Coordinates of C-alpha atoms in Angstrom, one line a residue:
X1 CA 59.1 157.3 -88.1
X2 CA 61.9 157.2 -90.6
X3 CA 65.2 155.7 -89.4
X4 CA 68.2 158.1 -89.2
X5 CA 71.0 156.9 -91.4
X6 CA 74.2 155.6 -89.8
X7 CA 76.1 158.2 -91.8
X8 CA 73.9 161.0 -90.5
X9 CA 74.2 159.9 -86.9
X10 CA 78.0 159.6 -87.0
X11 CA 78.4 162.9 -88.7
X12 CA 76.3 164.5 -86.0
X13 CA 78.2 163.1 -83.0
X14 CA 81.7 163.0 -84.4
X15 CA 83.9 166.1 -84.8
X16 CA 85.8 166.6 -88.0
X17 CA 88.6 164.2 -88.5
X18 CA 91.8 165.4 -86.8
X19 CA 94.9 165.8 -88.9
X20 CA 97.2 162.8 -88.7
X21 CA 100.5 163.5 -87.0
X22 CA 103.6 161.3 -87.2
X23 CA 105.5 161.4 -84.0
X24 CA 109.2 160.5 -83.9
X25 CA 109.8 157.0 -82.3
X26 CA 112.1 158.4 -79.6
X27 CA 109.5 160.8 -78.4
X28 CA 106.8 158.1 -78.2
X29 CA 109.2 155.7 -76.4
X30 CA 110.1 158.5 -73.9
X31 CA 106.4 159.0 -73.1
X32 CA 106.1 155.3 -72.0
X33 CA 103.8 154.5 -75.0
X34 CA 104.5 151.7 -77.5
X35 CA 106.3 152.9 -80.7
X36 CA 104.0 152.7 -83.7
X37 CA 106.1 149.9 -85.3
X38 CA 105.4 147.7 -82.3
X39 CA 101.8 148.4 -81.8
X40 CA 99.1 145.7 -82.0
X41 CA 96.4 146.3 -84.5
X42 CA 93.2 146.0 -82.5
X43 CA 89.5 145.8 -83.4
X44 CA 86.9 146.2 -80.6
X45 CA 83.4 144.7 -80.9
X46 CA 81.1 146.6 -78.5
X47 CA 82.7 149.9 -77.5
X48 CA 80.0 151.1 -75.1
X49 CA 79.5 150.1 -71.5
X50 CA 82.2 147.6 -70.5
X51 CA 83.7 148.1 -73.9
X52 CA 85.0 151.5 -72.9
X53 CA 87.3 149.8 -70.4
X54 CA 88.9 148.0 -73.3
X55 CA 89.1 151.1 -75.4
X56 CA 91.0 152.7 -72.5
X57 CA 93.1 149.7 -71.8
X58 CA 94.2 149.3 -75.4
X59 CA 94.2 153.0 -76.5
X60 CA 98.0 153.1 -77.0
X61 CA 97.8 150.4 -79.6
X62 CA 96.5 150.9 -83.2
X63 CA 92.7 150.7 -83.5
X64 CA 91.8 149.4 -86.9
X65 CA 88.0 149.0 -86.5
X66 CA 85.2 149.5 -84.0
X67 CA 81.9 147.5 -84.2
X68 CA 78.9 148.8 -82.4
X69 CA 75.2 148.1 -82.9
X70 CA 74.0 150.8 -80.4
X71 CA 75.4 154.1 -81.6
X72 CA 74.2 156.1 -78.5
X73 CA 75.8 153.5 -76.2
X74 CA 79.1 153.7 -78.1
X75 CA 79.1 157.5 -78.6
X76 CA 82.0 158.2 -76.2
X77 CA 84.4 155.9 -78.1
X78 CA 83.2 157.2 -81.5
X79 CA 83.8 160.8 -80.5
X80 CA 87.2 160.1 -78.9
X81 CA 88.5 158.1 -81.9
X82 CA 86.8 159.7 -85.0
X83 CA 89.2 158.2 -87.5
X84 CA 88.5 154.6 -86.6
X85 CA 86.2 152.8 -89.1
X86 CA 82.9 151.9 -87.5
X87 CA 80.8 148.8 -88.4
X88 CA 77.5 147.4 -87.1
X89 CA 78.0 143.8 -88.3
X90 CA 81.2 142.2 -87.0
X91 CA 81.1 139.7 -89.9
X92 CA 81.4 142.5 -92.4
X93 CA 84.2 144.1 -90.3
X94 CA 86.2 140.8 -90.4
X95 CA 85.6 140.4 -94.1
X96 CA 86.8 143.9 -94.9
X97 CA 89.5 144.4 -92.3
X98 CA 90.8 140.9 -91.6
X99 CA 94.3 141.6 -92.9
X100 CA 94.5 144.8 -90.7
X101 CA 93.6 143.1 -87.4
X102 CA 96.0 141.3 -85.1
X103 CA 93.7 141.1 -82.0
X104 CA 90.1 141.5 -81.1
X105 CA 88.4 142.6 -77.9
X106 CA 84.8 141.3 -77.5
X107 CA 82.8 143.4 -75.0
X108 CA 79.2 142.7 -76.1
X109 CA 76.4 141.1 -74.0
X110 CA 77.0 137.5 -72.9
X111 CA 74.7 135.9 -75.5
X112 CA 76.9 137.1 -78.4
X113 CA 80.3 136.4 -76.9
X114 CA 80.7 132.9 -78.4
X115 CA 79.7 133.6 -82.0
X116 CA 81.9 136.7 -82.3
X117 CA 84.8 135.2 -80.4
X118 CA 84.8 132.0 -82.5
X119 CA 84.8 134.0 -85.7
X120 CA 87.9 135.9 -84.4
X121 CA 89.7 132.8 -83.4
X122 CA 89.0 131.0 -86.6
X123 CA 90.6 133.9 -88.4
X124 CA 93.7 133.5 -86.2
X125 CA 93.1 136.7 -84.2
X126 CA 94.3 137.0 -80.6
X127 CA 91.3 137.5 -78.3
X128 CA 90.3 139.4 -75.2
X129 CA 86.7 138.5 -74.1
X130 CA 84.8 140.1 -71.3
X131 CA 83.5 137.7 -68.6
X132 CA 81.7 135.5 -68.5
X133 CA 83.4 133.8 -71.4
X134 CA 80.1 132.5 -72.9
X135 CA 76.5 132.0 -72.3
X136 CA 76.4 128.2 -72.1
X137 CA 78.8 125.4 -71.2
X138 CA 78.7 124.1 -74.8
X139 CA 79.9 127.5 -76.0
X140 CA 82.7 127.6 -73.4
X141 CA 84.0 124.2 -74.5
X142 CA 83.8 125.2 -78.1
X143 CA 85.8 128.4 -77.5
X144 CA 88.4 126.6 -75.4
X145 CA 88.9 123.9 -78.1
X146 CA 89.2 126.5 -80.9
X147 CA 91.6 128.7 -79.0
X148 CA 93.9 125.7 -78.4
X149 CA 93.7 124.5 -82.0
X150 CA 94.4 127.9 -83.5
X151 CA 97.2 128.7 -81.0
X152 CA 96.0 132.3 -80.3
X153 CA 96.6 134.3 -77.2
X154 CA 93.4 134.6 -75.1
X155 CA 92.4 136.6 -72.0
X156 CA 89.2 136.5 -70.1
X157 CA 88.1 140.0 -68.8
X158 CA 88.3 139.2 -65.1
X159 CA 90.6 142.2 -64.4
X160 CA 91.3 141.3 -60.8
X161 CA 93.4 138.3 -62.0
X162 CA 96.2 140.8 -62.7
X163 CA 96.0 142.6 -59.4
X164 CA 98.7 142.2 -56.7
X165 CA 96.3 141.1 -54.0
X166 CA 95.2 137.9 -55.8
X167 CA 98.8 136.9 -56.1
X168 CA 99.4 137.6 -52.4
X169 CA 96.4 135.5 -51.6
X170 CA 97.7 132.6 -53.5
X171 CA 101.1 132.9 -51.9
X172 CA 99.5 133.0 -48.4
X173 CA 97.4 129.9 -49.1
X174 CA 100.4 128.0 -50.6
X175 CA 102.5 129.0 -47.6
X176 CA 99.9 127.4 -45.3
X177 CA 98.9 130.6 -43.6
X178 CA 95.5 129.1 -42.5
X179 CA 96.3 125.4 -43.0
X180 CA 94.2 123.3 -45.3
X181 CA 91.3 125.2 -46.8
X182 CA 88.0 123.4 -46.5
X183 CA 85.1 125.9 -47.0
X184 CA 84.6 129.1 -48.9
X185 CA 81.7 131.5 -48.6
X186 CA 81.6 134.0 -51.6
X187 CA 79.0 136.3 -53.1
X188 CA 77.5 139.6 -54.0
X189 CA 74.7 141.3 -52.1
X190 CA 73.2 142.7 -55.3
X191 CA 70.4 141.1 -57.4
X192 CA 69.5 141.5 -61.1
X193 CA 66.2 139.7 -60.7
X194 CA 63.4 141.0 -62.8
X195 CA 60.6 138.8 -61.4
X196 CA 58.5 141.8 -60.4
X197 CA 58.8 143.3 -63.9
X198 CA 57.8 140.4 -66.0
X199 CA 54.4 141.8 -66.6
X200 CA 55.9 145.0 -68.2
X201 CA 57.2 142.9 -71.1
X202 CA 53.6 142.8 -72.6
X203 CA 54.0 146.3 -74.0
X204 CA 56.6 146.6 -76.7
X205 CA 57.7 150.2 -77.8
X206 CA 59.4 150.8 -81.1
X207 CA 63.1 150.2 -81.6
X208 CA 65.3 153.4 -81.3
X209 CA 66.6 154.6 -84.6
X210 CA 70.2 154.3 -83.4
X211 CA 69.9 150.6 -82.4
X212 CA 70.2 147.7 -84.8
X213 CA 68.0 145.3 -82.8
X214 CA 68.4 142.4 -85.2
X215 CA 72.2 142.4 -84.8
X216 CA 71.9 143.1 -81.1
X217 CA 69.9 139.9 -80.8
X218 CA 72.4 137.9 -82.7
X219 CA 71.9 134.1 -82.2
X220 CA 69.0 134.5 -79.7
X221 CA 65.5 133.4 -80.8
X222 CA 63.7 136.4 -82.3
X223 CA 61.7 138.6 -79.9
X224 CA 60.5 142.2 -79.9
X225 CA 62.6 145.0 -78.5
X226 CA 62.0 146.3 -75.0
X227 CA 63.9 149.1 -73.1
X228 CA 64.2 146.7 -70.1
X229 CA 66.7 144.8 -72.2
X230 CA 68.9 147.6 -73.7
X231 CA 71.1 149.3 -72.7
X232 CA 72.8 147.6 -69.7
X233 CA 69.8 145.8 -68.3
X234 CA 70.3 142.6 -70.2
X235 CA 72.2 140.9 -67.4
X236 CA 68.9 140.3 -65.6
X237 CA 67.3 138.4 -68.5
X238 CA 68.3 134.8 -69.0
X239 CA 68.1 134.9 -72.8
X240 CA 70.9 137.5 -72.8
X241 CA 72.8 137.6 -69.5
X242 CA 73.9 135.4 -66.7
X243 CA 72.6 137.2 -63.7
X244 CA 74.7 138.3 -60.7
X245 CA 76.4 135.0 -60.6
X246 CA 77.7 135.3 -64.2
X247 CA 78.7 138.9 -63.6
X248 CA 80.6 138.4 -60.4
X249 CA 81.8 134.8 -59.9
X250 CA 84.7 135.2 -62.3
X251 CA 85.9 138.1 -60.1
X252 CA 85.0 136.9 -56.6
X253 CA 85.9 133.2 -56.9
X254 CA 89.0 133.8 -59.0
X255 CA 91.4 133.9 -56.0
X256 CA 90.3 130.6 -54.5
X257 CA 89.9 129.0 -58.0
X258 CA 93.5 129.8 -58.6
X259 CA 95.0 129.1 -55.2
X260 CA 93.2 125.8 -54.6
X261 CA 93.2 124.7 -58.3
X262 CA 89.5 123.9 -57.9
X263 CA 88.8 122.9 -61.5
X264 CA 85.3 121.4 -62.0
X265 CA 82.9 120.7 -59.2
X266 CA 81.5 117.3 -58.5
X267 CA 78.1 118.5 -57.4
X268 CA 76.0 121.7 -57.7
X269 CA 72.9 122.5 -55.7
X270 CA 70.9 125.8 -55.6
X271 CA 68.5 127.2 -53.1
X272 CA 66.3 130.1 -54.2
X273 CA 63.6 132.3 -52.6
X274 CA 60.5 133.7 -54.3
X275 CA 61.3 132.1 -57.6
X276 CA 59.5 129.5 -59.7
X277 CA 61.6 128.5 -62.7
X278 CA 58.5 127.6 -64.8
X279 CA 56.9 131.0 -64.2
X280 CA 60.0 133.2 -63.9
X281 CA 62.5 131.5 -66.1
X282 CA 63.0 134.6 -68.3
X283 CA 64.9 136.1 -65.4
X284 CA 66.9 135.0 -62.3
X285 CA 66.0 134.6 -58.6
X286 CA 66.4 137.5 -56.2
X287 CA 67.8 135.4 -53.4
X288 CA 70.3 132.6 -54.2
X289 CA 72.6 130.2 -52.5
X290 CA 74.5 127.7 -54.7
X291 CA 76.7 125.1 -53.1
X292 CA 79.5 123.4 -55.0
X293 CA 81.5 120.5 -53.8
X294 CA 85.1 119.7 -55.1
X295 CA 86.9 116.5 -54.4
X296 CA 90.4 116.2 -53.1
X297 CA 93.1 117.2 -55.6
X298 CA 96.8 116.9 -55.2
X299 CA 97.9 117.8 -51.7
X300 CA 94.6 119.5 -50.8
X301 CA 91.5 118.0 -49.3
X302 CA 87.9 118.4 -50.4
X303 CA 86.4 121.9 -50.6
X304 CA 82.9 123.2 -50.3
X305 CA 82.1 126.5 -52.0
X306 CA 78.9 128.5 -51.2
X307 CA 77.9 131.3 -53.5
X308 CA 75.3 133.9 -52.2
X309 CA 73.5 136.7 -53.9
X310 CA 70.6 139.1 -53.3
X311 CA 68.6 138.2 -50.3
X312 CA 70.8 135.3 -49.2
X313 CA 73.9 136.6 -47.4
X314 CA 77.2 135.2 -46.5
X315 CA 77.4 134.1 -42.8
X316 CA 79.7 135.9 -40.4
X317 CA 82.6 133.5 -39.6
X318 CA 84.0 133.0 -36.1
X319 CA 87.1 135.0 -35.4
X320 CA 86.3 137.9 -37.6
X321 CA 87.3 141.1 -35.7
X322 CA 84.5 142.9 -33.8
X323 CA 83.2 145.7 -35.9
X324 CA 84.3 144.2 -39.2
X325 CA 81.6 142.9 -41.5
X326 CA 81.8 140.3 -44.2
X327 CA 82.2 142.1 -47.5
X328 CA 79.2 143.0 -49.6
X329 CA 81.1 141.6 -52.6
X330 CA 83.9 139.2 -51.7
X331 CA 84.6 136.0 -49.7
X332 CA 85.7 134.4 -46.5
X333 CA 88.0 131.4 -46.8
X334 CA 88.1 129.0 -43.9
X335 CA 91.0 126.7 -43.1
X336 CA 92.2 124.5 -40.3
X337 CA 93.9 127.4 -38.6
X338 CA 91.9 130.6 -39.1
X339 CA 90.6 132.2 -42.2
X340 CA 91.1 134.9 -44.9
X341 CA 88.7 137.6 -45.9
X342 CA 88.8 139.6 -49.1
X343 CA 86.7 141.9 -51.2
X344 CA 85.9 141.9 -54.9
X345 CA 88.1 142.0 -58.0
X346 CA 90.9 139.8 -57.0
X347 CA 91.1 139.8 -53.2
X348 CA 91.1 143.5 -52.4
X349 CA 91.2 144.2 -48.6
X350 CA 93.0 140.9 -48.0
X351 CA 93.3 140.0 -44.3
X352 CA 93.9 136.9 -42.2
X353 CA 91.6 136.5 -39.1
X354 CA 91.7 136.3 -36.1
X355 CA 93.6 139.6 -36.1
X356 CA 96.3 138.4 -33.8
X357 CA 97.1 135.7 -36.4
X358 CA 97.4 138.4 -39.1
X359 CA 99.8 140.4 -36.9
X360 CA 101.9 137.3 -36.2
X361 CA 102.1 136.1 -39.8
X362 CA 105.4 136.5 -41.5
X363 CA 104.5 137.0 -45.2
X364 CA 106.5 134.9 -47.7
X365 CA 108.6 136.3 -50.4
X366 CA 106.7 136.8 -53.7
X367 CA 106.7 133.7 -56.0
X368 CA 104.2 134.9 -58.6
X369 CA 105.2 137.6 -61.1
X370 CA 103.4 140.9 -60.7
X371 CA 101.9 142.3 -64.0
X372 CA 101.2 145.9 -64.9
X373 CA 97.5 145.4 -65.8
X374 CA 95.1 143.0 -67.4
X375 CA 95.0 144.4 -70.9
X376 CA 98.8 144.9 -70.7
X377 CA 99.3 141.3 -69.7
X378 CA 97.3 140.4 -72.8
X379 CA 99.4 142.6 -75.0
X380 CA 102.7 141.4 -73.5
X381 CA 101.6 137.8 -74.1
X382 CA 101.0 138.6 -77.8
X383 CA 104.4 140.2 -78.2
X384 CA 106.2 137.5 -76.3
X385 CA 104.3 134.5 -77.6
X386 CA 103.5 133.4 -74.1
X387 CA 100.1 132.8 -72.4
X388 CA 98.1 135.5 -70.7
X389 CA 97.3 135.0 -67.0
X390 CA 93.6 134.3 -67.4
X391 CA 93.6 132.5 -70.8
X392 CA 90.6 130.5 -71.9
X393 CA 92.1 127.3 -70.5
X394 CA 91.8 128.9 -67.1
X395 CA 88.9 131.3 -67.7
X396 CA 86.7 128.7 -69.4
X397 CA 86.4 126.4 -66.3
X398 CA 86.0 129.5 -64.1
X399 CA 83.1 130.7 -66.2
X400 CA 81.5 127.2 -66.1
X401 CA 81.0 127.5 -62.4
X402 CA 78.6 130.4 -63.0
X403 CA 76.8 128.6 -65.8
X404 CA 76.4 125.4 -63.8
X405 CA 75.0 127.4 -60.9
X406 CA 72.4 129.0 -63.3
X407 CA 71.3 125.5 -64.3
X408 CA 71.1 124.6 -60.7
X409 CA 68.7 127.5 -60.2
X410 CA 66.3 125.9 -62.7
X411 CA 66.1 122.8 -60.4
X412 CA 66.2 124.3 -56.9
X413 CA 66.9 121.9 -54.1
X414 CA 68.1 119.2 -56.4
X415 CA 71.7 117.9 -56.1
X416 CA 73.1 117.8 -59.6
X417 CA 76.1 115.5 -60.2
X418 CA 78.5 117.0 -62.7
X419 CA 80.6 114.8 -65.0
X420 CA 83.1 117.4 -66.5
X421 CA 84.8 114.9 -68.8
X422 CA 81.6 113.8 -70.4
X423 CA 80.1 117.3 -70.2
X424 CA 76.9 116.1 -68.7
X425 CA 75.0 115.8 -65.4
X426 CA 75.2 112.1 -64.6
X427 CA 72.0 112.0 -62.6
X428 CA 69.7 114.6 -64.3
X429 CA 68.9 114.2 -68.0
X430 CA 66.5 117.2 -67.9
X431 CA 69.3 119.5 -66.6
X432 CA 71.5 118.5 -69.6
X433 CA 69.3 120.3 -72.1
X434 CA 70.4 123.6 -70.6
X435 CA 74.0 123.0 -71.4
X436 CA 73.4 124.3 -74.9
X437 CA 71.1 126.9 -76.5
X438 CA 69.2 126.6 -79.7
X439 CA 70.3 129.4 -82.1
X440 CA 67.8 131.1 -84.5
X441 CA 68.0 130.4 -88.2
X442 CA 71.1 131.9 -89.8
X443 CA 73.3 131.6 -86.7
X444 CA 75.6 128.8 -85.7
X445 CA 78.9 128.1 -84.0

């Protein structure tokens, strides 16, 4: 089958270029949009799937380039903004458009976050990167170091960090609403496990004409295309994604990570069901519980965090009102005097329990600033020269929780002792080899 040219595909899906209109500044300002002279010049890498959220969140800025290797996946953005130049290779995009770009949004699968983000940072571009920040701990540390050295504004795409409820949660915890927090149960009832589908990988159909498979693979070791990878199913495969834990921990654990200043765990231990890492290592377990322990820090005592997904479910805590279930995606936070329950994305459905304690609680005055949205917080930081709320100094360690948990799944039942300063497991040399991935030839950080 002959491959359809990129030009032919784009001309078939995109309407004729619309006439350019220059709108007076006072009209734009009155509409609540940013005047053209103050807009940030943005390039987006990966405009399909999660990338569309960044297209929407940044649409009032000036798009200078889109990069997309899957033209069908990115079709909505390409149709909506027909005048934006489109590239398949982000490196060529940077080479040709570098002077026109102020900021970059990276919305690609996890395995390409680091190489694209590092290229943007090294060129001095402000960076918004979808969560999880990277695919390995080594990549996370490299991005954190580069962002600090190049002094660029960064933002992890855990959108709930800019919601009002997460800020209320922090204020309640700091106010002593439930006393000292000692235990957190958090998780997501879903599973991205593909254990039952591993046999289907033996048959390899041809690559679709509208997908550049080589560029989609990026730094990952070469393998044949399969529709169980692309589009959108890559999260369940360990070469590309980070499973449920990588998809959700940066949302669900964010409130307690912030409020309790958790930082790095001291130990990590995973329990899995129906999963043999040697046989099933290409994917993730269907039932997981990962236990993290954190030592005392500042005025708080030690904290134990349990993460659950798939077939392993969060326990129902004492004191939760009759008829109220633990959230399918969310957490229960237990303190010396009661608990707090919240849902996904930054503490939605925030309640203290028992209920009489919620009714009697006098909420404190807000101490944390409220922000208009996650992309807007990123843009405001660029314009003001300040830090965004979930910059890489914060989002990097949050991402590491997921990545350490994934390593724990490869050694189920074993208690791994994490030395964050040395970036190694002090008691498990074999686990240390999973802190970094080997890139294929032609790719490097």
